[in-house]
Amino acid sequence: MLTTCLVVLLLASASCLSQGAEVVAPEERHLLPARSLRLPNDTYPLSYQLHIGTNIHLGEWRFAGNATIDIEIRRSTNEIVVHAKNLSDIQITLRLLDNARPEELGELVDDITYTYDPYATFLIVHPRVDYQAFEAGQRYRLQITYTGLMSTRPKGLYWMAYEEEPPSNRTVYVAATQSEPTFARLIMPCYDEPAFKSNYSIRLTHSSSLTAISNMPVKELVNHGELTTTTFQTTPPMSTYLVAFVISNFDHISETYRGVTQSIYSSPTSKDKGRSALKNVVLTVAALEDYFGVSYMLPKLDHVALKKNQGAAMENWGLITFRDDSLLSQDDEDRHKALKHKVMQNHEISHQWFGNLVSPKWWSYVWMNEGLATYFSYVITDLLHPEDSVMEIFNSDEAVHAYSYSSFFDVRPMTYYVETESEIMKVFDIISYKRAACVIKMFHHAFHQKTFVQGINRYLKTFQYSVVSELDLFDSIQVAVLENPLFQHQHWKHQVRHIMLSWTHSEWLPIVSVIRNYENNTITLRQRSIHSKTEHWWIPLNFATTQSPSFEQTHVEFFMPPVMEHTVTVEELRLQLGGRDWLIVNKQQTGFYHVLYDTDNLHAIARQLQSNHSVIHAMNRAALFQDLAPLIERNEFESVDVLFELFKYLEFEDDLTPWSQVANTIAFFDNNLYGTTAHSLFRQYARRLVTPTFLRLFHKDKTEVVTMDILVRTDILNMACRVDLPECLDYTHRLVLEYVFKNINFESDYPDYYAIHDTILCMGVRQLSDEEFQKLIDLLIVADLNTAMHDDLIYALRCTRNHRRMHHYLNVLVGENFTYNLLNERESMFYLAYVFKSNVASRSTIWHFIDQHYKQLARSPHFVTLFNDIAEFVQERQRPYFVTLHRNIDTYMRAEHLSSKEPLISVDSRRVGKKIRNGEEFLDKFEHQIHNWLLKELSPAGSDDTYAASFSVGNGSARPTSLLSTAGSIVRSAIGV
């Protein structure tokens, strides 16, 4: 129960409160006219006075609220509609204000009541008798008192418990808010849409033992004995999703620079862990002010470390909340992770301009907040710390995922209309963050970086404290483009809107084919969607050639219009291009599209790479392999010879950027050539390519510092071990033995190895002796199921390439004598499918194991799901065997009346062999070509041919997250191929 004192404080100014209300029950909604989930534009909030009172210090989760909203009637109406959700004890007062004397309380409107629509979460204030009560031009003061309940989850107003250190050991409760995107309505009745910006005067009544912070600095503290009321300065106009406050016993450190005071708030024991973050945020705010030419607009910016937060952080204006491990330095934090946290902090600070100062009119434009903040957080971090090569992390963490459309849950345009709360939540996705960041990067370069930033400056100054659509951004950039003399003679200079709309309203991304006609010196450009969907774009192109090999200028030189095919002459492009010269399009891969070349041009590029690869920019060397990968995976490339000619230079490649794109292609060839005569030759060739880079990275003097992305390092290690590089196998074998038997954690010497841990375990197991393998099995059987060692062992042992050991491992997991001690029934079937898919060498063993044990396995209701999944990998030559096994299983299950989660797949189903069909086509088309090329390249063959019997294993880093502790959907997702 709320104390009487607190209630009195909140209700002191309330009078003539309305009683009773009408609530629309779900079953009655069909009786009402259809209503949009969007607020009507008839009324608008001019200002809020919000007073929240809480006894959280007593462990009371219910809070009291008093929201007073001054409202302008913009169009005559019979209702005032605001949002409210999960709020109780609602009472309202409405007064008509005198426009000439707005400071005076006006006439009380006493014939009103309210209706609540729980589906739309609308609180609708209306006259008791329906008529047009509210005339355009009038102003009203709507006062609503209510109570709400704090959540344990970070939505609306929520609470957390902190345990103080000895000797007190006291539990302290902390309250914090999460209003984005639609959770402000859980805190207060409000116009909970981003377009309804208003000023907020916030007061918080709380225990005198706690302190309160909000968006603005403290204006006044009034002590009431056990309780204190903290009043804050009024905010500038802002959207409801940015309203924030924290009530806590936190301590803080602060620094003031250029009139802005920044503070790091954390639990008292963690105060000193915020010093690194404080240094970063002070530098970043100043750098962003200088970069965009727009000052930070509030007198302070707080950064609060919380044990619970919605995601890693929330950009509330003047009060950014973080999950504590994202803001506070950890004792064992490695350099790579610290840099990622710095970028993330800078992302939230960038939002103070993108989203806070200028906000989207609706959630259709989430990408304008998240894409701009994502991209410029990297740009500003790179400017402040050029030694950290932050843009390489952008490429690996943002661009790679943006290009990988298979990682999207739903493919949609960047600008995409949503309406329901669940739809709004879903647009905070990879498209709004990563894809949008890549598109913004493309135009930042295409329109010339300085010009683009001038457009951003105009955008921020023109629309400060306001709301925008995408057209407002495009038009601001348009003005800057027209002011740049560089583009005065370009035919597209007035087309910025159309150019950018072609990207924000398309679902996929383009593939640009560049086909040279070497006889008439023309270039035909073709564009198509990476998907079959018909879409076309304005595509910014730029060029580097043998005679003009500069990759530094990345602005657009030619815009391909949104047509399927367009032919231009070399002279029109102002290029000097001989018949044997190479041509590269999309310098430094700043454009967000794939580029494919004709075979002759690829051969010319390969010749350059082999003679002096450094002439071509590292990003473009990487792009060659990234852009060819989809063709390789779909068997659409023309000449296998040119692919291997492009590979040849890699043994001299000392930049890690291209290697990050080569890894998957090497794995593709390794998996698809498995079991063929070309396989051992390919591995011999691949070992030659990867050896110098592996030795440089993993056999270096420990005092040497090598700056690299940890994911690329994982790729190199995985690649070297999968092609049986002896140094790699010995290296991982040693680390695994030390870790398992000597309890030597290799992360202690190499802190960055937190991400490479799984790959080391997987590859190291491949070199175990029979005795060592058995010792690991014995350890697995007795290991505590709740320990990391148990997870590590059960994961790593599946990587063995020895058929006898794999059979033994399967017997331990799901054999005749197993009792689900290591895995439960559901996990065991899912895990068996995971082993099958991730370890090519295990597949024949698993089929044989199922053949031997199907009578036992079929008693699991999940067995048929396993069988159906792996049936997708049946090779054509295995069909007769599969048909026989299928018949035996079907007959047995019918005879025993065994049930399953899904029906047994038909032997004639198109699913059978679906996942392997592409590989079979690959072998039919290219196996002999590859074999002949490799024989010629490696002749005379060396002793490495003895590796012909070696087996392949899947990516050792593709470990399913929390496999043993989380069954069901997470496991199913992890093992999906």
Short mmCIF file of N, CA and C in Angstrom, two decimals, residues 349-456:
data_model
loop_
_atom_site.label_atom_id
_atom_site.label_comp_id
_atom_site.label_asym_id
_atom_site.label_seq_id
_atom_site.Cartn_x
_atom_site.Cartn_y
_atom_site.Cartn_z
N ILE A 349 25.41 7.93 -27.78
CA ILE A 349 25.65 9.38 -27.78
C ILE A 349 25.23 9.98 -29.12
N SER A 350 25.48 9.28 -30.23
CA SER A 350 25.06 9.77 -31.55
C SER A 350 23.55 9.96 -31.60
N HIS A 351 22.82 9.14 -30.87
CA HIS A 351 21.36 9.28 -30.82
C HIS A 351 20.93 10.62 -30.22
N GLN A 352 21.78 11.26 -29.45
CA GLN A 352 21.39 12.56 -28.88
C GLN A 352 21.09 13.55 -30.00
N TRP A 353 21.68 13.32 -31.17
CA TRP A 353 21.36 14.11 -32.36
C TRP A 353 20.33 13.38 -33.23
N PHE A 354 20.58 12.09 -33.49
CA PHE A 354 19.73 11.32 -34.39
C PHE A 354 18.69 10.54 -33.58
N GLY A 355 17.51 11.13 -33.46
CA GLY A 355 16.44 10.49 -32.70
C GLY A 355 15.96 11.38 -31.58
N ASN A 356 16.89 12.08 -30.91
CA ASN A 356 16.50 12.93 -29.78
C ASN A 356 16.26 14.37 -30.21
N LEU A 357 17.28 14.97 -30.81
CA LEU A 357 17.11 16.34 -31.31
C LEU A 357 16.14 16.35 -32.49
N VAL A 358 16.35 15.42 -33.41
CA VAL A 358 15.46 15.26 -34.56
C VAL A 358 14.89 13.85 -34.49
N SER A 359 13.58 13.74 -34.43
CA SER A 359 12.93 12.45 -34.20
C SER A 359 12.09 12.04 -35.40
N PRO A 360 11.84 10.74 -35.55
CA PRO A 360 11.02 10.27 -36.68
C PRO A 360 9.54 10.55 -36.43
N LYS A 361 8.81 10.84 -37.51
CA LYS A 361 7.38 11.05 -37.37
C LYS A 361 6.66 9.79 -36.94
N TRP A 362 7.19 8.65 -37.37
CA TRP A 362 6.57 7.38 -37.03
C TRP A 362 7.63 6.29 -37.08
N TRP A 363 7.31 5.12 -36.55
CA TRP A 363 8.27 4.02 -36.44
C TRP A 363 8.64 3.42 -37.79
N SER A 364 7.97 3.86 -38.85
CA SER A 364 8.39 3.44 -40.20
C SER A 364 9.82 3.87 -40.48
N TYR A 365 10.26 4.91 -39.78
CA TYR A 365 11.57 5.50 -40.04
C TYR A 365 12.58 5.20 -38.94
N VAL A 366 12.43 4.07 -38.28
CA VAL A 366 13.39 3.69 -37.23
C VAL A 366 14.81 3.71 -37.77
N TRP A 367 14.98 3.34 -39.05
CA TRP A 367 16.33 3.29 -39.63
C TRP A 367 17.01 4.65 -39.59
N MET A 368 16.23 5.74 -39.61
CA MET A 368 16.84 7.07 -39.57
C MET A 368 17.49 7.32 -38.22
N ASN A 369 16.94 6.73 -37.16
CA ASN A 369 17.60 6.79 -35.85
C ASN A 369 18.77 5.82 -35.79
N GLU A 370 18.45 4.54 -36.03
CA GLU A 370 19.42 3.49 -35.74
C GLU A 370 20.52 3.39 -36.80
N GLY A 371 20.18 3.59 -38.05
CA GLY A 371 21.20 3.51 -39.10
C GLY A 371 22.21 4.63 -39.00
N LEU A 372 21.72 5.86 -38.80
CA LEU A 372 22.63 7.00 -38.66
C LEU A 372 23.49 6.87 -37.41
N ALA A 373 22.88 6.46 -36.29
CA ALA A 373 23.65 6.31 -35.06
C ALA A 373 24.67 5.19 -35.17
N THR A 374 24.30 4.09 -35.82
CA THR A 374 25.24 2.97 -35.99
C THR A 374 26.44 3.40 -36.82
N TYR A 375 26.17 3.97 -37.98
CA TYR A 375 27.28 4.31 -38.87
C TYR A 375 28.18 5.39 -38.27
N PHE A 376 27.60 6.47 -37.77
CA PHE A 376 28.43 7.56 -37.28
C PHE A 376 29.10 7.25 -35.95
N SER A 377 28.61 6.25 -35.23
CA SER A 377 29.35 5.83 -34.03
C SER A 377 30.71 5.24 -34.43
N TYR A 378 30.74 4.54 -35.55
CA TYR A 378 32.03 4.03 -36.05
C TYR A 378 32.88 5.15 -36.61
N VAL A 379 32.27 6.05 -37.37
CA VAL A 379 33.03 7.15 -37.97
C VAL A 379 33.70 7.99 -36.88
N ILE A 380 32.95 8.33 -35.84
CA ILE A 380 33.52 9.20 -34.81
C ILE A 380 34.56 8.47 -33.98
N THR A 381 34.35 7.18 -33.72
CA THR A 381 35.36 6.40 -32.99
C THR A 381 36.62 6.26 -33.81
N ASP A 382 36.47 6.12 -35.11
CA ASP A 382 37.64 6.03 -35.99
C ASP A 382 38.41 7.34 -36.02
N LEU A 383 37.69 8.46 -35.99
CA LEU A 383 38.37 9.76 -35.96
C LEU A 383 39.13 9.96 -34.66
N LEU A 384 38.55 9.50 -33.55
CA LEU A 384 39.19 9.67 -32.25
C LEU A 384 40.31 8.67 -32.03
N HIS A 385 40.19 7.48 -32.61
CA HIS A 385 41.16 6.41 -32.36
C HIS A 385 41.54 5.73 -33.68
N PRO A 386 42.23 6.43 -34.57
CA PRO A 386 42.55 5.85 -35.88
C PRO A 386 43.44 4.60 -35.78
N GLU A 387 44.16 4.48 -34.68
CA GLU A 387 45.05 3.33 -34.52
C GLU A 387 44.29 2.03 -34.31
N ASP A 388 43.01 2.11 -34.00
CA ASP A 388 42.23 0.90 -33.71
C ASP A 388 41.54 0.30 -34.92
N SER A 389 41.67 0.93 -36.09
CA SER A 389 41.08 0.39 -37.33
C SER A 389 39.61 0.01 -37.12
N VAL A 390 38.85 0.93 -36.58
CA VAL A 390 37.46 0.65 -36.22
C VAL A 390 36.60 0.31 -37.43
N MET A 391 36.89 0.91 -38.57
CA MET A 391 36.06 0.63 -39.74
C MET A 391 36.21 -0.81 -40.22
N GLU A 392 37.29 -1.47 -39.85
CA GLU A 392 37.39 -2.90 -40.14
C GLU A 392 36.38 -3.68 -39.30
N ILE A 393 36.15 -3.22 -38.08
CA ILE A 393 35.13 -3.85 -37.24
C ILE A 393 33.74 -3.58 -37.82
N PHE A 394 33.54 -2.38 -38.38
CA PHE A 394 32.27 -2.10 -39.05
C PHE A 394 32.03 -3.12 -40.15
N ASN A 395 33.06 -3.41 -40.91
CA ASN A 395 32.90 -4.36 -42.02
C ASN A 395 32.56 -5.76 -41.52
N SER A 396 33.20 -6.19 -40.44
CA SER A 396 33.00 -7.55 -39.96
C SER A 396 31.75 -7.69 -39.11
N ASP A 397 31.38 -6.65 -38.36
CA ASP A 397 30.24 -6.75 -37.45
C ASP A 397 28.94 -6.22 -38.04
N GLU A 398 29.01 -5.24 -38.91
CA GLU A 398 27.80 -4.65 -39.45
C GLU A 398 27.59 -5.06 -40.91
N ALA A 399 28.59 -4.78 -41.76
CA ALA A 399 28.40 -5.01 -43.20
C ALA A 399 28.22 -6.48 -43.54
N VAL A 400 29.00 -7.35 -42.93
CA VAL A 400 28.90 -8.78 -43.24
C VAL A 400 27.49 -9.28 -42.97
N HIS A 401 26.91 -8.87 -41.85
CA HIS A 401 25.55 -9.30 -41.54
C HIS A 401 24.53 -8.65 -42.47
N ALA A 402 24.78 -7.41 -42.85
CA ALA A 402 23.85 -6.73 -43.76
C ALA A 402 23.83 -7.41 -45.12
N TYR A 403 24.99 -7.89 -45.58
CA TYR A 403 25.05 -8.61 -46.84
C TYR A 403 24.43 -10.00 -46.73
N SER A 404 24.45 -10.58 -45.55
CA SER A 404 23.99 -11.97 -45.37
C SER A 404 22.49 -11.98 -45.11
N TYR A 405 21.73 -11.97 -46.17
CA TYR A 405 20.28 -11.89 -45.99
C TYR A 405 19.71 -13.15 -45.38
N SER A 406 20.46 -14.24 -45.37
CA SER A 406 19.97 -15.46 -44.73
C SER A 406 19.81 -15.26 -43.23
N SER A 407 20.48 -14.23 -42.67
CA SER A 407 20.40 -14.00 -41.24
C SER A 407 19.19 -13.15 -40.87
N PHE A 408 18.43 -12.68 -41.87
CA PHE A 408 17.25 -11.87 -41.59
C PHE A 408 16.08 -12.76 -41.20
N PHE A 409 15.35 -12.37 -40.18
CA PHE A 409 14.12 -13.07 -39.85
C PHE A 409 13.05 -12.74 -40.89
N ASP A 410 12.94 -11.50 -41.25
CA ASP A 410 12.00 -11.06 -42.27
C ASP A 410 12.72 -10.07 -43.16
N VAL A 411 12.58 -10.24 -44.45
CA VAL A 411 13.15 -9.28 -45.39
C VAL A 411 12.09 -8.24 -45.69
N ARG A 412 12.46 -6.99 -45.57
CA ARG A 412 11.52 -5.88 -45.77
C ARG A 412 12.32 -4.66 -46.19
N PRO A 413 11.66 -3.64 -46.71
CA PRO A 413 12.37 -2.39 -47.01
C PRO A 413 12.80 -1.69 -45.72
N MET A 414 13.75 -0.78 -45.84
CA MET A 414 14.17 0.01 -44.68
C MET A 414 13.00 0.84 -44.16
N THR A 415 12.29 1.52 -45.05
CA THR A 415 11.10 2.27 -44.68
C THR A 415 9.91 1.32 -44.81
N TYR A 416 9.24 1.08 -43.68
CA TYR A 416 8.26 -0.01 -43.66
C TYR A 416 7.19 0.34 -42.63
N TYR A 417 5.95 0.37 -43.07
CA TYR A 417 4.88 0.79 -42.17
C TYR A 417 4.53 -0.32 -41.18
N VAL A 418 4.42 0.07 -39.92
CA VAL A 418 4.01 -0.83 -38.84
C VAL A 418 2.97 -0.10 -38.00
N GLU A 419 2.19 -0.87 -37.23
CA GLU A 419 1.16 -0.22 -36.44
C GLU A 419 1.02 -0.81 -35.04
N THR A 420 0.97 -2.13 -34.93
CA THR A 420 0.78 -2.73 -33.62
C THR A 420 2.07 -2.65 -32.81
N GLU A 421 1.93 -2.84 -31.50
CA GLU A 421 3.11 -2.79 -30.64
C GLU A 421 4.12 -3.87 -31.02
N SER A 422 3.64 -5.07 -31.33
CA SER A 422 4.57 -6.14 -31.69
C SER A 422 5.25 -5.86 -33.01
N GLU A 423 4.53 -5.27 -33.97
CA GLU A 423 5.15 -4.90 -35.24
C GLU A 423 6.22 -3.83 -35.03
N ILE A 424 5.92 -2.88 -34.16
CA ILE A 424 6.89 -1.81 -33.90
C ILE A 424 8.17 -2.39 -33.30
N MET A 425 8.05 -3.32 -32.37
CA MET A 425 9.23 -3.93 -31.77
C MET A 425 10.08 -4.63 -32.82
N LYS A 426 9.44 -5.24 -33.81
CA LYS A 426 10.17 -6.04 -34.79
C LYS A 426 11.01 -5.22 -35.75
N VAL A 427 10.70 -3.92 -35.91
CA VAL A 427 11.50 -3.13 -36.84
C VAL A 427 12.82 -2.66 -36.23
N PHE A 428 13.05 -2.95 -34.96
CA PHE A 428 14.36 -2.70 -34.38
C PHE A 428 15.23 -3.94 -34.68
N ASP A 429 15.61 -4.06 -35.92
CA ASP A 429 16.21 -5.31 -36.41
C ASP A 429 17.47 -5.03 -37.21
N ILE A 430 17.99 -6.07 -37.82
CA ILE A 430 19.24 -5.98 -38.58
C ILE A 430 19.10 -5.01 -39.75
N ILE A 431 17.88 -4.85 -40.26
CA ILE A 431 17.68 -3.94 -41.40
C ILE A 431 17.80 -2.49 -40.95
N SER A 432 17.16 -2.15 -39.83
CA SER A 432 17.20 -0.77 -39.35
C SER A 432 18.58 -0.38 -38.85
N TYR A 433 19.32 -1.33 -38.30
CA TYR A 433 20.65 -1.04 -37.76
C TYR A 433 21.74 -1.23 -38.82
N LYS A 434 21.90 -2.44 -39.30
CA LYS A 434 23.07 -2.78 -40.10
C LYS A 434 22.91 -2.44 -41.58
N ARG A 435 21.78 -2.86 -42.16
CA ARG A 435 21.60 -2.52 -43.56
C ARG A 435 21.54 -1.01 -43.76
N ALA A 436 20.77 -0.33 -42.90
CA ALA A 436 20.67 1.13 -43.02
C ALA A 436 22.04 1.78 -42.86
N ALA A 437 22.85 1.28 -41.94
CA ALA A 437 24.20 1.84 -41.75
C ALA A 437 25.03 1.70 -43.02
N CYS A 438 24.89 0.57 -43.71
CA CYS A 438 25.65 0.36 -44.96
C CYS A 438 25.16 1.28 -46.07
N VAL A 439 23.86 1.50 -46.15
CA VAL A 439 23.32 2.41 -47.16
C VAL A 439 23.77 3.84 -46.87
N ILE A 440 23.74 4.23 -45.62
CA ILE A 440 24.20 5.57 -45.24
C ILE A 440 25.69 5.72 -45.55
N LYS A 441 26.47 4.70 -45.24
CA LYS A 441 27.89 4.75 -45.57
C LYS A 441 28.08 4.94 -47.07
N MET A 442 27.30 4.23 -47.87
CA MET A 442 27.43 4.34 -49.33
C MET A 442 27.23 5.78 -49.80
N PHE A 443 26.19 6.44 -49.31
CA PHE A 443 25.92 7.81 -49.77
C PHE A 443 26.83 8.83 -49.10
N HIS A 444 27.33 8.52 -47.91
CA HIS A 444 28.34 9.38 -47.28
C HIS A 444 29.56 9.49 -48.19
N HIS A 445 29.91 8.37 -48.82
CA HIS A 445 31.03 8.37 -49.76
C HIS A 445 30.61 8.87 -51.14
N ALA A 446 29.46 8.39 -51.64
CA ALA A 446 29.05 8.71 -53.01
C ALA A 446 28.87 10.20 -53.22
N PHE A 447 28.23 10.88 -52.28
CA PHE A 447 27.97 12.31 -52.42
C PHE A 447 29.14 13.15 -51.91
N HIS A 448 30.26 12.50 -51.64
CA HIS A 448 31.45 13.15 -51.09
C HIS A 448 31.21 13.38 -49.60
N GLN A 449 32.14 12.93 -48.80
CA GLN A 449 31.91 12.92 -47.35
C GLN A 449 31.60 14.30 -46.79
N LYS A 450 32.34 15.28 -47.23
CA LYS A 450 32.12 16.64 -46.72
C LYS A 450 30.73 17.13 -47.10
N THR A 451 30.32 16.85 -48.33
CA THR A 451 29.00 17.28 -48.80
C THR A 451 27.89 16.60 -48.01
N PHE A 452 28.03 15.32 -47.78
CA PHE A 452 27.02 14.57 -47.03
C PHE A 452 26.88 15.13 -45.62
N VAL A 453 28.00 15.43 -44.97
CA VAL A 453 27.95 15.97 -43.61
C VAL A 453 27.33 17.36 -43.61
N GLN A 454 27.57 18.14 -44.67
CA GLN A 454 26.90 19.44 -44.77
C GLN A 454 25.38 19.26 -44.85
N GLY A 455 24.96 18.22 -45.56
CA GLY A 455 23.53 17.91 -45.62
C GLY A 455 22.99 17.52 -44.26
N ILE A 456 23.76 16.73 -43.51
CA ILE A 456 23.35 16.34 -42.16
C ILE A 456 23.26 17.56 -41.24
#
